[in-house]
């Protein structure tokens, strides 16, 4: 569990984002995925905070950050994060995102709103039947979690998690029950989950390239990702010419779950390479 955090809120123009800040030095902004929270980064945050000041967001509708009509769309979420960065003086920050958060940081790189972007298994590069597959998967997940109500904790059991998390983790057995339960609860509480899922799978493929002011884009992808299929990684790299693509072996949709040490090393190496350019 993360300790030593300042729990803060950014409130401006009827927009409130809860975020957590820890450590000292250059800021590193972390953006979780759909149904996640700031806690989704718990497994690798202790390593990252040794090197950077972490600013860990709870996206609107997640982790206690309220949603609005505007933040029930992908563009609304991007604008909310962009506004947050501007308000907090973080326009020149390095940003890391996972899944939905990965797509958000790539879009910020396209807009030139960040210094560098690192994306884990970003959404938005699905084609054809893959789009329907992602939408059906997301909706089945949220219906199951909410449908179980107070019994949803059963999904964290050793047998159930192997089925419930099969699209997201290549080895769910190594995750602690506490961590899985907090991720499941965060997903259940995400008030704009369905609206975002619909918007993500009805809009155009994520466009690039990065703005000229952005120093670098790095993309990490799990070889066993069963939600955003590995073939989509090639499309992501093509959309952002000059980006680096790193494959995580024996990893599902969330490398920071399956390989937290390697995920942290990938982030730090990408930041080092950016500094050397």
JSON list of N, CA and C in Angstrom, two decimals, residues 21 26 80 90 93 95 134 147 151 155 163 178 186 214 229 232 261:
[
{"chain": "A", "resi": 21, "resn": "UNK", "atom": "N", "xyz": [-0.21, 12.82, -4.11]},
{"chain": "A", "resi": 21, "resn": "UNK", "atom": "CA", "xyz": [1.14, 13.28, -4.42]},
{"chain": "A", "resi": 21, "resn": "UNK", "atom": "C", "xyz": [2.10, 12.68, -3.41]},
{"chain": "A", "resi": 26, "resn": "UNK", "atom": "N", "xyz": [11.40, 15.80, -9.94]},
{"chain": "A", "resi": 26, "resn": "UNK", "atom": "CA", "xyz": [10.61, 16.05, -11.14]},
{"chain": "A", "resi": 26, "resn": "UNK", "atom": "C", "xyz": [9.30, 15.27, -11.07]},
{"chain": "A", "resi": 80, "resn": "UNK", "atom": "N", "xyz": [-10.25, 17.17, -19.23]},
{"chain": "A", "resi": 80, "resn": "UNK", "atom": "CA", "xyz": [-10.16, 17.30, -17.78]},
{"chain": "A", "resi": 80, "resn": "UNK", "atom": "C", "xyz": [-8.72, 17.12, -17.31]},
{"chain": "A", "resi": 90, "resn": "UNK", "atom": "N", "xyz": [1.78, 21.60, -14.62]},
{"chain": "A", "resi": 90, "resn": "UNK", "atom": "CA", "xyz": [2.43, 20.35, -15.02]},
{"chain": "A", "resi": 90, "resn": "UNK", "atom": "C", "xyz": [2.41, 20.14, -16.53]},
{"chain": "A", "resi": 93, "resn": "UNK", "atom": "N", "xyz": [5.25, 18.06, -17.84]},
{"chain": "A", "resi": 93, "resn": "UNK", "atom": "CA", "xyz": [5.50, 16.84, -17.08]},
{"chain": "A", "resi": 93, "resn": "UNK", "atom": "C", "xyz": [5.56, 15.62, -17.99]},
{"chain": "A", "resi": 95, "resn": "UNK", "atom": "N", "xyz": [4.20, 11.87, -18.49]},
{"chain": "A", "resi": 95, "resn": "UNK", "atom": "CA", "xyz": [2.96, 11.22, -18.08]},
{"chain": "A", "resi": 95, "resn": "UNK", "atom": "C", "xyz": [2.98, 9.75, -18.48]},
{"chain": "A", "resi": 134, "resn": "UNK", "atom": "N", "xyz": [-14.23, -5.69, -27.75]},
{"chain": "A", "resi": 134, "resn": "UNK", "atom": "CA", "xyz": [-13.85, -4.88, -26.60]},
{"chain": "A", "resi": 134, "resn": "UNK", "atom": "C", "xyz": [-15.09, -4.37, -25.87]},
{"chain": "A", "resi": 147, "resn": "UNK", "atom": "N", "xyz": [-23.64, -6.81, -10.73]},
{"chain": "A", "resi": 147, "resn": "UNK", "atom": "CA", "xyz": [-24.71, -7.77, -10.50]},
{"chain": "A", "resi": 147, "resn": "UNK", "atom": "C", "xyz": [-24.50, -8.60, -9.25]},
{"chain": "A", "resi": 151, "resn": "UNK", "atom": "N", "xyz": [-21.60, -9.53, -2.91]},
{"chain": "A", "resi": 151, "resn": "UNK", "atom": "CA", "xyz": [-20.91, -10.81, -3.05]},
{"chain": "A", "resi": 151, "resn": "UNK", "atom": "C", "xyz": [-19.78, -10.76, -4.08]},
{"chain": "A", "resi": 155, "resn": "UNK", "atom": "N", "xyz": [-15.09, -12.90, -6.51]},
{"chain": "A", "resi": 155, "resn": "UNK", "atom": "CA", "xyz": [-14.27, -12.88, -7.73]},
{"chain": "A", "resi": 155, "resn": "UNK", "atom": "C", "xyz": [-12.78, -12.82, -7.42]},
{"chain": "A", "resi": 163, "resn": "UNK", "atom": "N", "xyz": [-10.79, -16.99, -13.87]},
{"chain": "A", "resi": 163, "resn": "UNK", "atom": "CA", "xyz": [-11.78, -16.78, -14.93]},
{"chain": "A", "resi": 163, "resn": "UNK", "atom": "C", "xyz": [-12.07, -15.29, -15.08]},
{"chain": "A", "resi": 178, "resn": "UNK", "atom": "N", "xyz": [-6.25, -8.74, -1.45]},
{"chain": "A", "resi": 178, "resn": "UNK", "atom": "CA", "xyz": [-6.56, -7.34, -1.12]},
{"chain": "A", "resi": 178, "resn": "UNK", "atom": "C", "xyz": [-6.49, -6.45, -2.35]},
{"chain": "A", "resi": 186, "resn": "UNK", "atom": "N", "xyz": [-13.19, -0.59, -7.10]},
{"chain": "A", "resi": 186, "resn": "UNK", "atom": "CA", "xyz": [-13.02, 0.63, -7.87]},
{"chain": "A", "resi": 186, "resn": "UNK", "atom": "C", "xyz": [-13.79, 0.59, -9.17]},
{"chain": "A", "resi": 214, "resn": "UNK", "atom": "N", "xyz": [6.80, 17.48, -28.08]},
{"chain": "A", "resi": 214, "resn": "UNK", "atom": "CA", "xyz": [6.86, 16.30, -27.21]},
{"chain": "A", "resi": 214, "resn": "UNK", "atom": "C", "xyz": [8.12, 15.52, -27.53]},
{"chain": "A", "resi": 229, "resn": "UNK", "atom": "N", "xyz": [-5.79, -6.65, -28.18]},
{"chain": "A", "resi": 229, "resn": "UNK", "atom": "CA", "xyz": [-4.97, -7.73, -28.74]},
{"chain": "A", "resi": 229, "resn": "UNK", "atom": "C", "xyz": [-3.61, -7.21, -29.20]},
{"chain": "A", "resi": 232, "resn": "UNK", "atom": "N", "xyz": [-2.67, -4.90, -32.11]},
{"chain": "A", "resi": 232, "resn": "UNK", "atom": "CA", "xyz": [-2.96, -3.47, -32.05]},
{"chain": "A", "resi": 232, "resn": "UNK", "atom": "C", "xyz": [-1.74, -2.64, -31.67]},
{"chain": "A", "resi": 261, "resn": "UNK", "atom": "N", "xyz": [7.91, -5.07, -11.45]},
{"chain": "A", "resi": 261, "resn": "UNK", "atom": "CA", "xyz": [9.32, -4.64, -11.45]},
{"chain": "A", "resi": 261, "resn": "UNK", "atom": "C", "xyz": [9.78, -4.27, -12.86]}
]
